[in-house]
Each structure stands twice: as structure tokens, then as C-alpha cells.
Coordinates of C-alpha atoms in Angstrom, one line a residue:
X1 CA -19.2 -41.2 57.7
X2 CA -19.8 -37.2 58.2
X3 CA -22.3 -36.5 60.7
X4 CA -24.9 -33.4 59.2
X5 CA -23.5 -30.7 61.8
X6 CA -19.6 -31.8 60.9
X7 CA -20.6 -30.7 57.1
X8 CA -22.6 -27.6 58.1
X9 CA -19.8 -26.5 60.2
X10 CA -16.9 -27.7 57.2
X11 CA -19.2 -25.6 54.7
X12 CA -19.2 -22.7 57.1
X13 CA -15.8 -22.5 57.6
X14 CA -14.9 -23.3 53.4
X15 CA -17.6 -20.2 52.8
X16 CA -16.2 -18.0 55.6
X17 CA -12.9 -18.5 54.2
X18 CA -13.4 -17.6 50.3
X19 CA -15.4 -14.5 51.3
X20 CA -13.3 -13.3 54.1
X21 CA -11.1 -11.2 51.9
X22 CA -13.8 -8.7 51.6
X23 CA -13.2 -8.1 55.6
X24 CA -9.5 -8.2 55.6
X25 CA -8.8 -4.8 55.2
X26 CA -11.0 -4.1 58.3
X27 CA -8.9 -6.0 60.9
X28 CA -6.7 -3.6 63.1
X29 CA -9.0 -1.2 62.3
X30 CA -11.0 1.4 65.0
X31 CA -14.7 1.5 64.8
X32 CA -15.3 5.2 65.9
X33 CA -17.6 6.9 63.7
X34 CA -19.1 5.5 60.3
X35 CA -17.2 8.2 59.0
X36 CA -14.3 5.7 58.8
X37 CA -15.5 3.6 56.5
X38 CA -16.7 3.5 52.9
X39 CA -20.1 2.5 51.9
X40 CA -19.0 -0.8 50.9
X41 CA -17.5 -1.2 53.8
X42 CA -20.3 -0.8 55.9
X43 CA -22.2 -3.1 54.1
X44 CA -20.0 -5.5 53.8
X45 CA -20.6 -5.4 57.8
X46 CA -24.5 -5.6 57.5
X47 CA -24.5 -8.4 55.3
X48 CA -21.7 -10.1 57.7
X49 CA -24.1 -9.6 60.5
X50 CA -26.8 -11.0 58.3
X51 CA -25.1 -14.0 57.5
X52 CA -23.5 -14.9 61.5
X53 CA -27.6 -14.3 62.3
X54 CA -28.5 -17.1 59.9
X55 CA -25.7 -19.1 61.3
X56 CA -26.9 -18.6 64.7
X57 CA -30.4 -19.7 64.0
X58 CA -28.8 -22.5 62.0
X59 CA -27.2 -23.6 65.0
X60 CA -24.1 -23.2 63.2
X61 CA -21.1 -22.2 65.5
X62 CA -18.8 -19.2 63.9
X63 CA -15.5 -19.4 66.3
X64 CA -13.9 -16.4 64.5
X65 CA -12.3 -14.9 67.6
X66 CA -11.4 -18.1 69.6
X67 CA -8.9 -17.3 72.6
X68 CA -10.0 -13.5 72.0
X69 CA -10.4 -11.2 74.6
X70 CA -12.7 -7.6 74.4
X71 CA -12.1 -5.1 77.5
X72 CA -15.5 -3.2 77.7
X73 CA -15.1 0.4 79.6
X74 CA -18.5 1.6 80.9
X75 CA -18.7 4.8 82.2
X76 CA -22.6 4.9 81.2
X77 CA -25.3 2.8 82.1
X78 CA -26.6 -0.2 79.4
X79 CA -28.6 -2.9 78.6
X80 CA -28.4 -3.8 74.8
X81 CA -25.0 -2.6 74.3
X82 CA -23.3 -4.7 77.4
X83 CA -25.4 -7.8 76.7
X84 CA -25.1 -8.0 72.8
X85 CA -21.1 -7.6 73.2
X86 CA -20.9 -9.8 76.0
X87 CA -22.8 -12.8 74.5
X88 CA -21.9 -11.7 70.8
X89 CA -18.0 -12.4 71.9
X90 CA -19.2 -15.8 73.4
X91 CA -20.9 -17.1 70.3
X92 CA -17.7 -15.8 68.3
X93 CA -15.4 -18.0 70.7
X94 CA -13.6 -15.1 72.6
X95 CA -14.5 -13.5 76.1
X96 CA -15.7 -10.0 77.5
X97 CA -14.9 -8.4 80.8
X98 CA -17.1 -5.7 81.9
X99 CA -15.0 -2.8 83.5
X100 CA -16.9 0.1 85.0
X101 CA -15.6 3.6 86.2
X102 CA -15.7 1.8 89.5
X103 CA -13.4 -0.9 88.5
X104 CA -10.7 0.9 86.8
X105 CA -8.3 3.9 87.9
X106 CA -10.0 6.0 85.1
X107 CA -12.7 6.9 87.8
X108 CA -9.7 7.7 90.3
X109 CA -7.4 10.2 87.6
X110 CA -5.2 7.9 85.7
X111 CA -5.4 9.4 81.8
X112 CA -6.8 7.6 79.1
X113 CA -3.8 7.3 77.5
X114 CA -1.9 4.6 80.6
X115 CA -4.9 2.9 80.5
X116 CA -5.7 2.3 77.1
X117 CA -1.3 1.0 77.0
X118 CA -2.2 -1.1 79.4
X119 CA -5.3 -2.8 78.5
X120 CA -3.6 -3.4 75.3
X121 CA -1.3 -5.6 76.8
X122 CA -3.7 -7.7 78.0
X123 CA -7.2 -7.4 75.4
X124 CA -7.7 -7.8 71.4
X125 CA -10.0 -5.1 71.6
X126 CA -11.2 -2.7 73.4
X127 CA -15.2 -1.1 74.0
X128 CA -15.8 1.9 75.5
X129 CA -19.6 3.7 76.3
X130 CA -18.7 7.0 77.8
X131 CA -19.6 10.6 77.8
X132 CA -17.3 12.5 75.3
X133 CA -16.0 11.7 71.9
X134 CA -12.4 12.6 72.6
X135 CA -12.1 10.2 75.2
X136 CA -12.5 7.6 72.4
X137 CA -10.2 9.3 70.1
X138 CA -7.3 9.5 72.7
X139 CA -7.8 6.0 73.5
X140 CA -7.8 4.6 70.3
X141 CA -4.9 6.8 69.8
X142 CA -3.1 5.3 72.3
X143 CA -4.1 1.6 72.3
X144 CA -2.6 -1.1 70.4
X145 CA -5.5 -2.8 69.6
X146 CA -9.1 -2.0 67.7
X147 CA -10.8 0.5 70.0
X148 CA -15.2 0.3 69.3
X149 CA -17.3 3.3 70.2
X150 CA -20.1 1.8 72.2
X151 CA -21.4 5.1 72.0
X152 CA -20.4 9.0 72.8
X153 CA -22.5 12.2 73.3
X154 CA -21.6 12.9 69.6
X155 CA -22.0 9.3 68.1
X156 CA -23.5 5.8 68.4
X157 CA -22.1 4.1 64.9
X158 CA -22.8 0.5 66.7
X159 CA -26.7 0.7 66.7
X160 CA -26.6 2.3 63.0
X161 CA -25.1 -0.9 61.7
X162 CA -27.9 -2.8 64.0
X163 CA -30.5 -0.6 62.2
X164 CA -29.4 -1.3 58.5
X165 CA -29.3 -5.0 59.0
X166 CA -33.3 -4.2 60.6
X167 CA -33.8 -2.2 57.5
X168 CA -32.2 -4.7 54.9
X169 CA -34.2 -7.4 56.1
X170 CA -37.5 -5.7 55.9
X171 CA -36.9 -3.7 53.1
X172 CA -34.7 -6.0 51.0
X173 CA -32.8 -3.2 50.0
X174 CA -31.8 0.2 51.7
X175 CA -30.1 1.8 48.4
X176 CA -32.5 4.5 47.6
X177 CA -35.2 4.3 50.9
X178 CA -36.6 7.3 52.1
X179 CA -35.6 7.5 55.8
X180 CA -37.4 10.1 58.0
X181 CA -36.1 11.0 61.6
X182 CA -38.2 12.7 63.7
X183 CA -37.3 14.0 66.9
X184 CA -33.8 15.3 69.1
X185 CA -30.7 16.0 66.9
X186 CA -28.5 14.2 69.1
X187 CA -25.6 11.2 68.7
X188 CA -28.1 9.0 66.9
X189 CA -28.8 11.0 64.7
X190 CA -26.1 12.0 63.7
X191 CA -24.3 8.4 63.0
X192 CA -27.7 7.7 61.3
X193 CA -27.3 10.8 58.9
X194 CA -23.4 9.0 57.7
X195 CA -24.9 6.0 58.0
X196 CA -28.1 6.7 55.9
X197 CA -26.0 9.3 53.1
X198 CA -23.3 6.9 52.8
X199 CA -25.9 3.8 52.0
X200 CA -27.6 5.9 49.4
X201 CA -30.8 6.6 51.8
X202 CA -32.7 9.9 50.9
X203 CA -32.5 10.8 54.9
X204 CA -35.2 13.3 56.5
X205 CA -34.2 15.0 59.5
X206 CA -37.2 17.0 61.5
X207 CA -35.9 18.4 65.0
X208 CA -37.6 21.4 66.8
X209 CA -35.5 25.0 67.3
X210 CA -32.5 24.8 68.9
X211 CA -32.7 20.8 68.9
X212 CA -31.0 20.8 65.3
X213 CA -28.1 17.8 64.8
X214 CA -24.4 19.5 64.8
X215 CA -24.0 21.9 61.5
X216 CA -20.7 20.3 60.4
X217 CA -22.0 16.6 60.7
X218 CA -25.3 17.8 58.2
X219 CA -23.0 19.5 55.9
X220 CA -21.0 16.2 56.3
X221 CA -23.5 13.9 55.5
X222 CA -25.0 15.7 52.2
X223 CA -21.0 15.2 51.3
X224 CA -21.5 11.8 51.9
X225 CA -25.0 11.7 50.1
X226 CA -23.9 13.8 46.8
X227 CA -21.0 10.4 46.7
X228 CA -23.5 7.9 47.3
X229 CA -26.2 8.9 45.7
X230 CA -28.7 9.9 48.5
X231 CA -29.9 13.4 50.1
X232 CA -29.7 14.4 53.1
X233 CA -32.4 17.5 54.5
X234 CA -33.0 19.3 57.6
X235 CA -36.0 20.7 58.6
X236 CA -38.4 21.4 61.6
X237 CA -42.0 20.1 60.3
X238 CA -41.9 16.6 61.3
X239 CA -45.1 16.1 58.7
X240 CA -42.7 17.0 56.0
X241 CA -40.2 14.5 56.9
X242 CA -42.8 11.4 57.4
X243 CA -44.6 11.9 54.2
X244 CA -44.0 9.3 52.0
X245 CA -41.4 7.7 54.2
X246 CA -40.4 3.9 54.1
X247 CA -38.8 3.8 57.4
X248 CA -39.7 6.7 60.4
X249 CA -37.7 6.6 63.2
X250 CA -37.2 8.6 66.7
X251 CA -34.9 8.7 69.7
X252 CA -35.9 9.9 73.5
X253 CA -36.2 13.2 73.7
X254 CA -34.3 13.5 77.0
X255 CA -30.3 11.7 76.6
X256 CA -28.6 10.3 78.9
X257 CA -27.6 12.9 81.5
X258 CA -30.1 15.3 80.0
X259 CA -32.7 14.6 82.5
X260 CA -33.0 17.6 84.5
X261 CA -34.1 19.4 80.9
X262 CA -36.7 16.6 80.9
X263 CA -39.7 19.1 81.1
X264 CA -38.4 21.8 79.1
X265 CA -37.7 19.2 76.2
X266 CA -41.1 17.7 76.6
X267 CA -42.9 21.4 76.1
X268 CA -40.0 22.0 72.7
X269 CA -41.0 18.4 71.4
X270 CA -44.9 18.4 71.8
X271 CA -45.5 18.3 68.1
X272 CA -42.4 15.3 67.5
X273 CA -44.6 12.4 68.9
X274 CA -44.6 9.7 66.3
X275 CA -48.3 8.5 66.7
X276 CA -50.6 6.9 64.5
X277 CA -51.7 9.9 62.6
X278 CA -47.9 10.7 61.7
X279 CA -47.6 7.1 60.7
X280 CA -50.6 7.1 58.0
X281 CA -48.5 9.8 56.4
X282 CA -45.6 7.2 55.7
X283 CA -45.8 4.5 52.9
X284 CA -48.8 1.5 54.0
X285 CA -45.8 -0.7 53.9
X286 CA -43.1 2.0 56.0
X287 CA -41.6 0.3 59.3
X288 CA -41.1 2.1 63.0
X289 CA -37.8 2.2 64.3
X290 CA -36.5 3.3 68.0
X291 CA -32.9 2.3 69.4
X292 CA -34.5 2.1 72.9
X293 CA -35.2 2.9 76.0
X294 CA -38.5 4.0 74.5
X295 CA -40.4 6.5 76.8
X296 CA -43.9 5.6 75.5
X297 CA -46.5 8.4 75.5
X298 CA -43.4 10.8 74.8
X299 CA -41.5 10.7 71.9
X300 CA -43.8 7.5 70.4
X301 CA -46.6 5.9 71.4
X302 CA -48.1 2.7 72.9
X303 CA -50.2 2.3 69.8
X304 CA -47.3 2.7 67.3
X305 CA -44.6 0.8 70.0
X306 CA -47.0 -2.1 69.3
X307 CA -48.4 -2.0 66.2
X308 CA -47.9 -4.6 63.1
X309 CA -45.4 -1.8 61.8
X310 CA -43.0 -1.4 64.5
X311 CA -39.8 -3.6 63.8
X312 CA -38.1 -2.1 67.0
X313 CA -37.5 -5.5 68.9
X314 CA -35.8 -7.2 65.4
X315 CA -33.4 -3.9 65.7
X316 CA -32.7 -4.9 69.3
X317 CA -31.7 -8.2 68.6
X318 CA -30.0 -7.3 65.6
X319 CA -27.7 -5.2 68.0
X320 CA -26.1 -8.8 68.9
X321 CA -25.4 -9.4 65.2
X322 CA -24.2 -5.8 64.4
X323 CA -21.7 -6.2 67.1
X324 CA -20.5 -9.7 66.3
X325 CA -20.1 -8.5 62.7
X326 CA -18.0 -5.5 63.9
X327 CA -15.5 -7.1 66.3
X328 CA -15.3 -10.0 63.6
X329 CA -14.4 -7.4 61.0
X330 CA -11.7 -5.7 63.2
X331 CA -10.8 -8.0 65.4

């Protein structure tokens, strides 16, 4: 007779199969910005996370990209972003090589574009963490295969899909949330700004002077909003932006490669601290989010890091599911 796991994994593949249309349009596709994709689109990638998470824990396998291969450029250092795509292709069947500056002839001159015609000879997809956007843009434009932004200086859309599966499971819903950002304008916050307008979030942005997210990418995002059904506001008083939020979220105040202005920012972001106080001004129920490294006694603190409302370690680990959802989508 069938042995229990035989039918779990018979039912998995009979579900996966009458759902997949829903994620057929995404294969082939790049994953450079959220700006890419529809709303539906990008939840049909949350809940897709969502459901290979429960599969996991279900000790279910999911061997969607068996005999797959993912090159992963790093020209910046990482922790979750290397691990969750390393193992995250495992558990999907395939395999990840890790290729630093060091290892390739990017770091000795050869242009983007030989390399990315190359690598697509030999990978189904290609990661890249670097330090400019453009670098991803004229390697997807040149490589045969799905090119995924594992972050730029201008964007981190990988971690935004992390933080709406975090959301969706704590919130039950994200349609209609009020999200408050407190903090640097930098490349989370801008990918959480598409992300956030083009879930129907009601997004609150509080950065100090001269700290404010790119103009264009705001103006952007309240396009998105005005579609989706959300807002999108920028402001500097981070009270403003925390009252009567259901999720609060903040970023390190110092990027990578930003840490000779480590002092200077620490003086313009005194008053950006999310700490207990700034909390009590959220809903009772509101959740803290940080995409880590967390600098604790800057932009948070330990308190907060470690309270019953912090749900920043579920985002971590939802980084592994996030990323299996979006190589399964376009790969």
C-alpha cells in the first residue's frame, strides 16, 4: 500500500500542479525592482513562500528546480542573503555557487555584459549583491537567463517579499495596514515604499533632512498607492509616522559603505531611535520589523530588539522562503 510521506508528497505535487498557472507568467522573468510586477503578482509570491514554508515544516520535499543551477555574484558582504539562496536552492532540488569579486574577472575589468553571456551558458539563473543598480540592469540585459537583485544601493526587492510573508502571517492580512518607517531613506526603503503602495499598505515614511528616499521613487509609489488603494506620505516627525501604526519598522542608519559618515548620521538621526516610548505610540497589537544587521542602542533598541513585539527573527527566516518563492516563480 501507499506509505503516508508517498501521498503527502503525490498531493503536493497534484496541488502544485493545478495552482502553478498563477506562476507561469513569472518564469523567464528578471526580479529587479518590485516595480516589475503587479500587485497580484507579488502576492502571488508571498503566499508561494507561505505555502513551500508549510511544506518545509511538513517535511514535505518541493523539487521544483531539480538539475537547476543559480550563479550568485557577490561584490558585497552577506549573511541572510548568501545562506537563504544557497540552502533555499538546495531544498528546491537545484544548486548555488557562490562567486565573489575575487573569483570572477569582474573584479579584474571584464564588463558585465561577457560575463553575464557567459554565465548564461552555464546557470538558470543568475544573483547578484553589488553596489550600483545599473550593474543589474546591464546584466540582466545581457544574460539569457532570470537575473535576481540580491540587493543594490537603490533597491533590495528580495527582503520586501520576506517582510510581507512576516507581515501576512502576523497580521493575517496586509491590504489596508498602516506601515510606518522610521529612519534612513535608503534601498530599503525604497523597495518597501513599491512594495507597501502596491499591496494597498497606507505606508509612513519619517527620515531626518537630507536623509529623505529618492523624489521620483516617492512620487512613484503614491502612483502605485492611488492604483492599489493605499497612501504613501513623507515626512520628518517620526512620532507622526508611528502613531497608530500596525507595523513600525527601521533600517541601520549607516549602509553599507557608508561607514565613515557613521558619526555624522548618528548626530542627524538622534530623534529616529525606535525605543519603547515610540512603540506605545503604535497599535497594542503593532509588530517591530528590521531587515538586519541591527546596531542596537542606535537605530532600535535592546528593549524593543527583544520585546514580545519584535517579529524580526520570523522575517529573517522568512528570507529563505521569500527567496525559494522567487527563483521558483522565475526559474
Amino acid at each position: 500500500g501507499f506509505s503516508v510521506e508517498l501521498l503527502l508528497i503525490l498531493l503536493y505535487y497534484y496541488s502544485n500542479e493545478t495552482r502553478s498557472v498563477r506562476f507561469v507568467s513569472l518564469k523567464g522573468r528578471d526580479f529587479l525592482t518590485l516595480k516589475d510586477f503587479t500587485g497580484q503578482e507579488i502576492m502571488d509570491m508571498v503566499n508561494l513562500g507561505i505555502d513551500l514554508k508549510a511544506k518545509l515544516k511538513a517535511g514535505i520535499p518541493t523539487p521544483i528546480l531539480t538539475g537547476k543551477s543559480l550563479g550568485m555574484i557577490f561584490q558585497k558582504a552577506s549573511t541572510r542573503t548568501r545562506v537563504s539562496f544557497e540552502v533555499g536552492m538546495y531544498q528546491l532540488g537545484g544548486q548555488a555557487l557562490f562567486l565573489s569579486s575575487h573569483d570572477l574577472q569582474i573584479g579584474r575589468g571584464e564588463p558585465i555584459q561577457d560575463t553575464a553571456r557567459v554565465l548564461s551558458r552555464y546557470v538558470d539563473g543568475i544573483l547578484i549583491r553589488t553596489f550600483s543598480h545599473k550593474e543589474v540592469e546591464d546584466l540582466a540585459k545581457y544574460a539569457d537567463v532570470p537575473v535576481i537583485n540580491g540587493l543594490t544601493d537603490d533597491f533590495h526587492p528580495t527582503q520586501v517579499i520576506a517582510d510581507l510573508i512576516t507581515i501576512q502571517e502576523h497580521k493575517k492580512r496586509i491590504k489596508g495596514l498602516k506601515f510606518a518607517y522610521v529612519g534612513d531613506g535608503n534601498n530599503m526603503t525604497h523597495s518597501l515604499m513599491i512594495g507597501g503602495a502596491k499591496t494597498g499598505m497606507d505606508v509612513m515614511v519619517a527620515c531626518p533632512e537630507g536623509y529623505m528616499p529618492n523624489a521620483e521613487i516617492v512620487a512613484l509609489a503614491q502612483q502605485y498607492a492611488a492604483e492599489y488603494g493605499g497612501s504613501v506620505s513623507v515626512m520628518h516627525d517620526p512620532l507622526e509616522a508611528i502613531a497608530g501604526a500596525d507595523v513600525v519598522y527601521t533600517d541601520t542608519w549607516a549602509s553599507m559603505g557608508q561607514e565613515a559618515e557613521k558619526e555624522i548620521r548618528q548626530k542627524a538621526f538622534a530623534g529616529y531611535q525606535v525605543d519603547s516610548a515610540k512603540m506605545a505610540l503604535a497599535q497594542p497589537d503593532a509588530i517591530f520589523m528590521h531587515c538586519l544587521p541591527a546596531y542596537r542602542g542606535y537605530e532600535v533598541t535592546d528593549e524593543v530588539m527583544e520585546s514580545a513585539q519584535s517579529v524580526v527573527f520570523d522575517e529573517a527566516e522568512n528570507r529563505l522562503h521569500a527567496h525559494k518563492a522567487i527563483m521558483a516563480s522565475v526559474m
